[in-house]
Coordinates of C-alpha atoms and ligand atoms in Angstrom, one line a residue:
X1 CA -32.6 -12.2 -5.9
X2 CA -30.8 -8.9 -6.3
X3 CA -30.8 -6.9 -9.6
X4 CA -27.3 -7.8 -10.6
X5 CA -27.8 -11.5 -10.1
X6 CA -31.1 -11.2 -12.2
X7 CA -29.6 -9.1 -15.0
X8 CA -26.0 -10.5 -15.1
X9 CA -25.6 -13.7 -13.4
X10 CA -22.1 -14.2 -14.7
X11 CA -20.7 -11.0 -13.1
X12 CA -22.8 -11.8 -9.9
X13 CA -21.4 -15.2 -9.5
X14 CA -17.8 -14.0 -9.9
X15 CA -18.4 -11.4 -7.3
X16 CA -19.9 -14.0 -4.9
X17 CA -16.9 -16.1 -5.3
X18 CA -14.6 -13.3 -4.6
X19 CA -16.6 -12.4 -1.6
X20 CA -16.3 -15.9 -0.3
X21 CA -12.5 -15.8 -1.0
X22 CA -12.3 -12.5 1.1
X23 CA -14.4 -14.0 3.8
X24 CA -12.8 -17.4 4.1
X25 CA -9.0 -16.5 3.8
X26 CA -6.5 -14.5 5.7
X27 CA -5.7 -11.2 4.0
X28 CA -2.0 -10.3 4.7
X29 CA -1.2 -8.1 1.8
X30 CA -0.1 -5.0 3.7
X31 CA -1.8 -2.4 1.3
X32 CA -5.2 -4.0 1.4
X33 CA -8.1 -3.6 3.7
X34 CA -12.0 -4.0 4.0
X35 CA -14.0 -0.8 3.8
X36 CA -17.0 -0.2 6.1
X37 CA -20.6 -0.6 4.6
X38 CA -21.0 3.0 4.7
X39 CA -17.7 3.5 2.4
X40 CA -19.1 0.9 0.2
X41 CA -22.6 2.4 -0.3
X42 CA -21.1 5.8 -1.1
X43 CA -18.8 4.3 -3.6
X44 CA -21.6 2.1 -5.3
X45 CA -23.9 5.0 -5.9
X46 CA -25.7 7.3 -8.3
X47 CA -22.7 9.7 -7.9
X48 CA -21.0 7.7 -10.6
X49 CA -23.5 9.2 -13.2
X50 CA -22.0 12.7 -12.9
X51 CA -19.4 14.7 -14.7
X52 CA -17.6 17.6 -12.7
X53 CA -14.5 18.6 -14.6
X54 CA -13.0 21.5 -12.6
X55 CA -13.2 22.2 -8.9
X56 CA -15.9 23.2 -6.5
X57 CA -17.6 26.3 -7.7
X58 CA -15.5 26.3 -10.9
X59 CA -16.9 23.5 -12.9
X60 CA -17.0 23.0 -16.8
X61 CA -20.4 21.1 -16.2
X62 CA -23.6 22.2 -14.8
X63 CA -25.7 20.3 -12.2
X64 CA -22.8 20.2 -9.6
X65 CA -24.5 21.7 -6.8
X66 CA -24.4 18.7 -4.5
X67 CA -21.2 17.3 -5.9
X68 CA -19.5 20.7 -5.0
X69 CA -20.7 20.2 -1.3
X70 CA -19.4 16.6 -1.2
X71 CA -16.1 17.5 -2.6
X72 CA -15.7 20.5 -0.2
X73 CA -16.7 18.2 2.6
X74 CA -13.9 15.7 1.7
X75 CA -11.4 18.5 1.6
X76 CA -12.5 19.9 5.0
X77 CA -12.3 16.5 6.5
X78 CA -8.9 15.8 5.1
X79 CA -7.5 19.3 6.1
X80 CA -8.6 18.7 9.7
X81 CA -7.6 15.0 9.9
X82 CA -4.0 15.6 8.6
X83 CA -3.7 19.1 9.7
X84 CA -2.6 20.5 6.2
X85 CA -3.4 23.7 4.4
X86 CA -4.5 22.4 1.0
X87 CA -5.9 19.2 -0.3
X88 CA -6.7 17.8 -3.6
X89 CA -9.1 14.7 -3.5
X90 CA -9.4 14.1 -7.2
X91 CA -6.5 11.8 -8.2
X92 CA -7.8 8.6 -9.4
X93 CA -5.2 6.6 -7.5
X94 CA -1.8 6.8 -6.1
X95 CA 0.2 6.4 -9.3
X96 CA -1.7 9.4 -11.1
X97 CA -1.4 11.4 -7.8
X98 CA 2.4 10.8 -7.8
X99 CA 2.8 11.8 -11.4
X100 CA 0.6 14.8 -11.0
X101 CA 2.8 15.9 -8.1
X102 CA 5.9 15.5 -10.0
X103 CA 4.2 17.5 -12.9
X104 CA 3.4 20.2 -10.5
X105 CA 6.9 21.0 -9.1
X106 CA 9.1 19.7 -11.9
X107 CA 9.7 20.5 -15.6
X108 CA 10.3 17.4 -17.8
X109 CA 14.1 16.5 -17.4
X110 CA 14.4 17.8 -13.9
X111 CA 16.0 15.6 -11.3
X112 CA 13.9 13.6 -8.8
X113 CA 15.1 11.3 -6.0
X114 CA 13.3 8.5 -4.6
X115 CA 13.9 5.0 -3.1
X116 CA 14.8 2.5 -5.6
X117 CA 12.1 0.1 -6.6
X118 CA 14.0 -3.2 -5.7
X119 CA 14.9 -1.7 -2.3
X120 CA 11.2 -1.3 -1.4
X121 CA 10.4 2.0 -3.3
X122 CA 7.5 2.8 -5.4
X123 CA 7.3 2.7 -9.3
X124 CA 6.1 6.3 -9.3
X125 CA 9.1 7.6 -7.3
X126 CA 11.2 7.6 -10.4
X127 CA 11.5 4.0 -11.5
X128 CA 12.8 3.7 -15.0
X129 CA 9.9 2.2 -16.8
X130 CA 7.3 4.6 -15.1
X131 CA 6.6 8.0 -16.5
X132 CA 8.3 9.5 -13.4
X133 CA 11.3 7.9 -14.6
X134 CA 11.0 8.3 -18.3
X135 CA 10.2 12.0 -18.5
X136 CA 12.2 13.2 -15.5
X137 CA 15.9 12.5 -14.5
X138 CA 15.5 9.9 -11.8
X139 CA 18.4 9.3 -9.3
X140 CA 17.4 6.5 -7.0
X141 CA 18.7 6.1 -3.4
X142 CA 19.0 2.6 -1.7
X143 CA 18.8 0.7 1.5
X144 CA 21.6 -0.8 3.6
X145 CA 21.6 -4.6 4.0
X146 CA 19.5 -4.1 7.3
X147 CA 16.9 -2.6 5.1
X148 CA 17.3 1.0 6.5
X149 CA 17.6 3.9 4.1
X150 CA 21.2 4.8 3.6
X151 CA 21.1 8.3 4.6
X152 CA 24.9 9.0 3.8
X153 CA 24.1 8.0 0.2
X154 CA 21.0 10.2 0.2
X155 CA 23.1 13.0 1.3
X156 CA 25.7 12.6 -1.2
X157 CA 23.5 12.2 -4.1
X158 CA 21.4 15.2 -3.0
X159 CA 24.6 17.3 -2.9
X160 CA 25.8 16.0 -6.2
X161 CA 22.6 16.1 -8.3
X162 CA 20.7 19.0 -6.8
X163 CA 17.3 17.3 -7.2
X164 CA 14.1 19.4 -7.5
X165 CA 12.1 16.9 -5.7
X166 CA 12.9 14.2 -3.1
X167 CA 10.3 11.4 -2.3
X168 CA 10.2 9.7 1.2
X169 CA 7.9 6.8 1.6
X170 CA 7.9 3.2 0.4
X171 CA 5.9 0.1 -0.4
X172 CA 8.1 -2.3 1.4
X173 CA 9.8 -0.6 4.4
X174 CA 9.7 -2.0 7.8
X175 CA 11.1 0.9 9.7
X176 CA 9.4 4.3 10.4
X177 CA 10.0 6.7 7.6
X178 CA 12.4 9.3 9.1
X179 CA 10.8 12.4 7.7
X180 CA 13.1 14.7 10.0
X181 CA 16.4 13.2 8.5
X182 CA 15.0 13.6 4.9
X183 CA 14.0 17.3 5.7
X184 CA 17.5 18.2 6.6
X185 CA 18.9 16.9 3.5
X186 CA 16.1 18.3 1.1
X187 CA 16.3 21.7 2.9
X188 CA 20.1 21.8 2.5
X189 CA 19.7 21.5 -1.3
X190 CA 16.6 23.6 -1.6
X191 CA 14.4 20.6 -3.0
X192 CA 10.8 20.1 -2.5
X193 CA 10.2 17.2 0.0
X194 CA 7.2 14.9 -0.6
X195 CA 6.0 12.1 1.9
X196 CA 4.2 9.3 0.1
X197 CA 2.1 8.1 3.1
X198 CA 0.0 5.6 1.1
X199 CA 0.9 2.7 3.5
X200 CA 0.9 4.5 6.6
X201 CA -1.9 7.1 6.3
X202 CA -4.0 5.5 8.8
X203 CA -1.1 5.2 11.3
X204 CA -0.3 8.8 10.8
X205 CA -3.8 9.8 11.3
X206 CA -4.0 7.9 14.6
X207 CA -0.6 9.0 15.9
X208 CA 1.2 5.6 15.4
X209 CA 3.7 7.0 13.1
X210 CA 6.0 10.1 13.0
X211 CA 3.9 12.8 11.5
X212 CA 5.3 14.2 8.1
X213 CA 3.6 17.5 8.4
X214 CA 6.3 19.6 10.1
X215 CA 8.9 18.3 7.9
X216 CA 7.7 18.0 4.3
X217 CA 6.2 20.4 1.7
X218 CA 3.8 17.9 0.2
X219 CA 2.0 14.7 0.9
X220 CA 0.6 12.2 -1.3
X221 CA -1.4 9.2 -0.1
X222 CA -3.9 6.6 -1.4
X223 CA -7.1 6.4 0.5
X224 CA -7.5 2.6 0.5
X225 CA -4.7 1.2 2.5
X226 CA -4.5 1.7 6.3
X227 CA -6.8 4.8 5.9
X228 CA -9.5 2.1 4.9
X229 CA -11.3 4.2 2.3
X230 CA -12.2 3.7 -1.3
X231 CA -9.7 3.1 -4.1
X232 CA -8.6 6.8 -4.6
X233 CA -5.9 9.2 -3.5
X234 CA -5.2 12.8 -2.2
X235 CA -2.4 15.3 -2.6
X236 CA -1.9 17.7 0.3
X237 CA 0.2 20.8 0.8
X238 CA 1.6 21.6 4.2
X239 CA 2.3 25.0 6.1
X240 CA 6.0 24.3 5.3
X241 CA 5.0 23.8 1.6
X242 CA 3.1 27.2 1.5
X243 CA 6.0 28.8 3.2
X244 CA 8.4 27.6 0.5
X245 CA 6.1 28.1 -2.5
X246 CA 2.7 30.0 -2.1
X247 CA 1.7 28.7 -5.5
X248 CA 1.9 25.0 -4.6
X249 CA -1.9 24.6 -4.1
X250 CA -2.6 26.1 -7.6
X251 CA 0.3 24.0 -9.1
X252 CA -1.0 20.8 -7.7
X253 CA -4.6 21.5 -8.7
X254 CA -3.7 22.2 -12.2
X255 CA -1.3 19.4 -12.5
X256 CA -4.2 16.9 -11.6
X257 CA -6.9 18.8 -13.8
X258 CA -6.4 19.6 -16.5
X259 CA -2.7 18.5 -16.5
X260 CA -3.3 14.7 -16.1
X261 CA -6.9 14.0 -15.6
X262 CA -10.5 14.8 -16.8
X263 CA -13.5 14.4 -14.6
X264 CA -13.1 13.3 -10.9
X265 CA -14.7 10.2 -9.8
X266 CA -17.4 11.8 -7.6
X267 CA -18.6 8.5 -6.0
X268 CA -15.0 8.0 -4.8
X269 CA -14.9 11.5 -3.6
X270 CA -17.9 10.9 -1.4
X271 CA -16.6 7.6 -0.1
X272 CA -13.3 9.4 0.7
X273 CA -15.3 12.0 2.7
X274 CA -17.0 8.9 4.6
X275 CA -13.7 7.2 5.2
X276 CA -12.1 10.6 6.6
X277 CA -14.9 11.0 9.1
X278 CA -14.6 7.3 10.1
X279 CA -10.8 7.8 10.6
X280 CA -11.5 10.8 13.0
X281 CA -13.4 8.5 15.4
X282 CA -11.9 7.1 18.7
X283 CA -12.4 3.4 17.4
X284 CA -10.2 4.2 14.4
X285 CA -7.5 5.4 16.8
X286 CA -7.8 2.1 18.5
X287 CA -7.6 0.4 15.3
X288 CA -4.4 2.2 14.3
X289 CA -2.8 1.1 17.6
X290 CA -3.9 -2.4 17.2
X291 CA -2.4 -2.6 13.8
X292 CA 1.0 -1.9 15.2
X293 CA 0.6 -4.3 18.0
X294 CA -0.7 -7.1 15.7
X295 CA 2.5 -6.4 13.4
X296 CA 4.8 -6.6 16.4
X297 CA 3.1 -9.9 17.5
X298 CA 3.2 -11.4 14.0
X299 CA 6.9 -10.3 13.6
X300 CA 7.8 -12.0 17.1
X301 CA 5.9 -15.1 16.3
X302 CA 7.5 -15.5 13.0
X303 CA 11.0 -15.0 14.5
X304 CA 10.1 -17.5 17.2
X305 CA 9.4 -20.0 14.4
X306 CA 12.9 -19.4 13.0
X307 CA 12.0 -17.0 10.1
X308 CA 14.5 -14.3 9.2
X309 CA 12.9 -10.9 9.2
X310 CA 14.6 -8.0 7.4
X311 CA 15.9 -5.8 10.1
X312 CA 14.6 -8.3 12.7
X313 CA 11.7 -6.2 13.4
X314 CA 8.8 -4.0 12.2
X315 CA 8.1 -0.5 13.2
X316 CA 4.8 -0.2 11.3
X317 CA 2.2 -2.4 9.9
X318 CA 4.3 -4.7 7.7
X319 CA 7.2 -7.0 7.6
X320 CA 9.5 -8.5 5.1
X321 CA 10.7 -12.1 5.5
X322 CA 14.0 -13.2 3.9
X323 CA 13.2 -16.6 2.7
X324 CA 16.8 -17.4 1.4
X325 CA 17.2 -19.8 4.3
X326 CA 14.2 -21.8 3.2
X327 CA 14.4 -21.8 -0.4
X328 CA 17.7 -20.2 -1.5
X329 CA 17.4 -17.2 -3.9
X330 CA 14.1 -16.7 -5.5
X331 CA 11.7 -18.7 -3.3
X332 CA 9.1 -15.8 -2.8
X333 CA 7.2 -17.3 -5.7
X334 CA 7.0 -20.7 -4.0
X335 CA 5.9 -19.1 -0.8
X336 CA 3.1 -16.8 -2.3
X337 CA 1.7 -19.6 -4.2
X338 CA 1.6 -22.3 -1.6
X339 CA 0.2 -19.9 0.9
X340 CA -2.5 -18.7 -1.6
X341 CA -3.7 -22.2 -2.0
X342 CA -3.8 -22.4 2.0
X343 CA -6.0 -19.4 2.0
X344 CA -3.3 -16.9 3.2
X345 CA -2.8 -14.1 0.8
X346 CA 0.5 -12.1 0.9
X347 CA 3.1 -10.7 -1.7
X348 CA 6.2 -12.2 -3.0
X349 CA 8.7 -9.5 -2.7
X350 CA 12.4 -8.5 -3.2
X351 CA 14.7 -8.2 0.0
X352 CA 17.6 -5.7 0.5
X353 CA 20.4 -6.8 -1.8
X354 CA 18.1 -9.1 -3.6
X355 CA 20.0 -12.2 -5.1
X356 CA 17.3 -13.0 -7.6
X357 CA 14.9 -10.8 -9.5
X358 CA 11.5 -8.8 -8.9
X359 CA 9.5 -11.4 -10.5
X360 CA 11.2 -14.3 -8.7
X361 CA 12.2 -12.4 -5.5
X362 CA 13.6 -14.0 -2.4
X363 CA 11.3 -12.7 0.2
X364 CA 7.6 -12.1 1.1
X365 CA 5.9 -9.0 2.4
X366 CA 3.0 -9.2 4.8
X367 CA 1.1 -6.9 7.1
X368 CA -1.8 -6.6 9.6
X369 CA -4.3 -3.9 8.5
X370 CA -6.8 -6.0 6.9
X371 CA -6.8 -8.9 9.8
X372 CA -7.0 -6.0 12.3
X373 CA -10.2 -4.6 10.7
X374 CA -11.6 -8.1 11.1
X375 CA -11.0 -7.9 14.9
X376 CA -8.1 -10.2 15.3
X377 CA -5.6 -9.4 18.1
X378 CA -2.2 -10.6 19.1
X379 CA -3.2 -14.0 20.1
X380 CA -4.6 -14.6 16.4
X381 CA -1.3 -13.4 15.1
X382 CA 0.5 -16.3 16.8
X383 CA -1.9 -18.7 15.2
X384 CA -1.4 -17.1 11.6
X385 CA 2.4 -17.4 12.0
X386 CA 2.0 -21.0 12.9
X387 CA 0.1 -21.7 9.6
X388 CA 2.7 -19.8 7.5
X389 CA 5.4 -21.9 9.2
X390 CA 3.6 -25.2 8.5
X391 CA 2.9 -24.3 4.8
X392 CA 6.5 -23.1 4.0
X393 CA 8.0 -26.1 5.9
X394 CA 6.0 -28.4 3.8
X395 CA 7.4 -27.0 0.6
X396 CA 10.9 -26.1 1.6
X397 CA 12.6 -28.6 -0.8
X398 CA 11.7 -26.5 -3.8
X399 CA 14.4 -24.5 -5.5
X400 CA 14.1 -22.1 -8.3
X401 CA 15.9 -23.6 -11.3
X402 CA 18.9 -21.2 -12.3
X403 CA 18.3 -21.9 -15.9
X404 CA 15.5 -19.9 -17.1
X405 CA 14.4 -22.5 -19.7
X406 CA 13.8 -25.1 -16.9
X407 CA 11.6 -22.9 -14.9
X408 CA 8.3 -23.2 -16.8
X409 CA 8.2 -27.2 -16.3
X410 CA 9.5 -27.0 -12.8
X411 CA 6.9 -24.5 -11.8
X412 CA 4.1 -26.1 -13.4
X413 CA 4.9 -29.4 -11.5
X414 CA 5.4 -27.3 -8.4
X415 CA 1.9 -25.8 -8.7
X416 CA 0.3 -29.3 -9.4
X417 CA 2.0 -30.8 -6.3
X418 CA 0.9 -28.1 -4.2
X419 CA -2.6 -28.1 -5.5
X420 CA -2.9 -31.8 -4.4
X421 CA -1.0 -31.5 -1.1
X422 CA -3.2 -32.9 1.6
X423 CA -1.6 -30.9 4.5
X424 CA -2.2 -27.5 2.5
X425 CA -5.8 -28.6 2.0
X426 CA -6.2 -29.3 5.6
X427 CA -4.7 -25.9 6.5
X428 CA -7.2 -24.3 4.3
X429 CA -10.1 -25.9 5.9
X430 CA -8.7 -24.8 9.3
X431 CA -8.4 -21.3 8.1
X432 CA -11.9 -21.2 6.6
X433 CA -13.3 -22.3 10.0
X434 CA -11.1 -19.9 12.0
X435 CA -12.1 -17.0 9.7
X436 CA -15.9 -17.4 10.6
X437 CA -15.3 -15.9 14.0
X438 CA -14.0 -12.8 12.4
X439 CA -16.7 -11.3 10.1
X440 CA -15.4 -8.7 7.7
X441 CA -17.7 -5.7 8.8
X442 CA -16.8 -6.2 12.5
X443 CA -16.7 -2.7 13.7
Ligands
LIG501 N1 0.5 -1.5 -5.0 C1 0.8 -0.8 -3.6 C2 1.4 -1.8 -2.7 O1 0.9 -2.9 -2.7 O2 2.1 -1.5 -1.9 C3 1.7 0.3 -3.9 O3 1.1 1.1 -4.7

């Protein structure tokens, strides 16, 4: 029996159940992945015992001889992998990284532009309830009905509002981010341009996405999505960034610490270093290519089953399905819940020109990074699309009540019916059986 199970059987049992859920289901949330045993080992290590406020060789605590080496190694690996001039590996995760970046180049009240949340953008690109929208003047841009960024609007807004900072990047965007087009606009108004590559970092590292480095001044990324590292983040400064503002590295570093954070999470830093070394290997290059092939295969299979995909395509690792033909407005909730019961995890998500609301959106978002880590290929994607179709066809008679008062009872009945549905139970068993052939640490 391991130590945790002996000392705290309650937590150990819950962790075991979660491990089983991860093993026996199909993970299609495009921002999730499975880390390697090495990353896991670095993360769950004695490095968590240490305090290291400050930066390598300039700490406010003693005893950082080895921590300094670990952080410097992570920085060196990140600089090499992404071909950038400066890297800060200390942000706790993507949201603090994005707030720190905004603090680094903007004063409170300065104007920032980012993709509107409902259109697929991220909270920290200036959404009104995020600190980045509360303390800064946020001017969001939008997508067209095909889901593509409306570059005419970006141009007009940038000219009118003269933003200090423009974000590119998204959480639910099925096309390549067009860094070159953004750069023309940002440069024309003298704005800092930052690429948030959290979703696509692994694809950028493997050459499966346009590289932002020649076009942007700054890059932020989480390290746990397609990059397949621990839950953390990095802020990077490019050569173009240094040319615009030689102070950018020190502005970024002091915004992270002491501006926003205290001591870095040294166990995460070590795990980031490990993940960056893995991402530099040839098998990771093959992994990046396979993610995109799988996404293409899944998108095609879904469309062959009659699903309506935003943009009728995917150019990266994720796709958005417009479920209004299935459920009318607000059906994302039904789809997410029923698929979850069948062992398929994905997100309910807004679609362009969303006719309902973010909590009851009309679409779903799904992607292939995690299934690809398990070794699945195009053929398996066809099977996955088949199960999604079976589950959603089974529940396509549900409709979200337009009167909010009626929703609680209706949804409780929906959940109870789905929980008892024999077909969904049967699919769950099939998926459990199927998943056995794809162990989580396959590579
Ligand atoms: N929460 C992440 C996602 O799922 O896309 C973005 O931060």
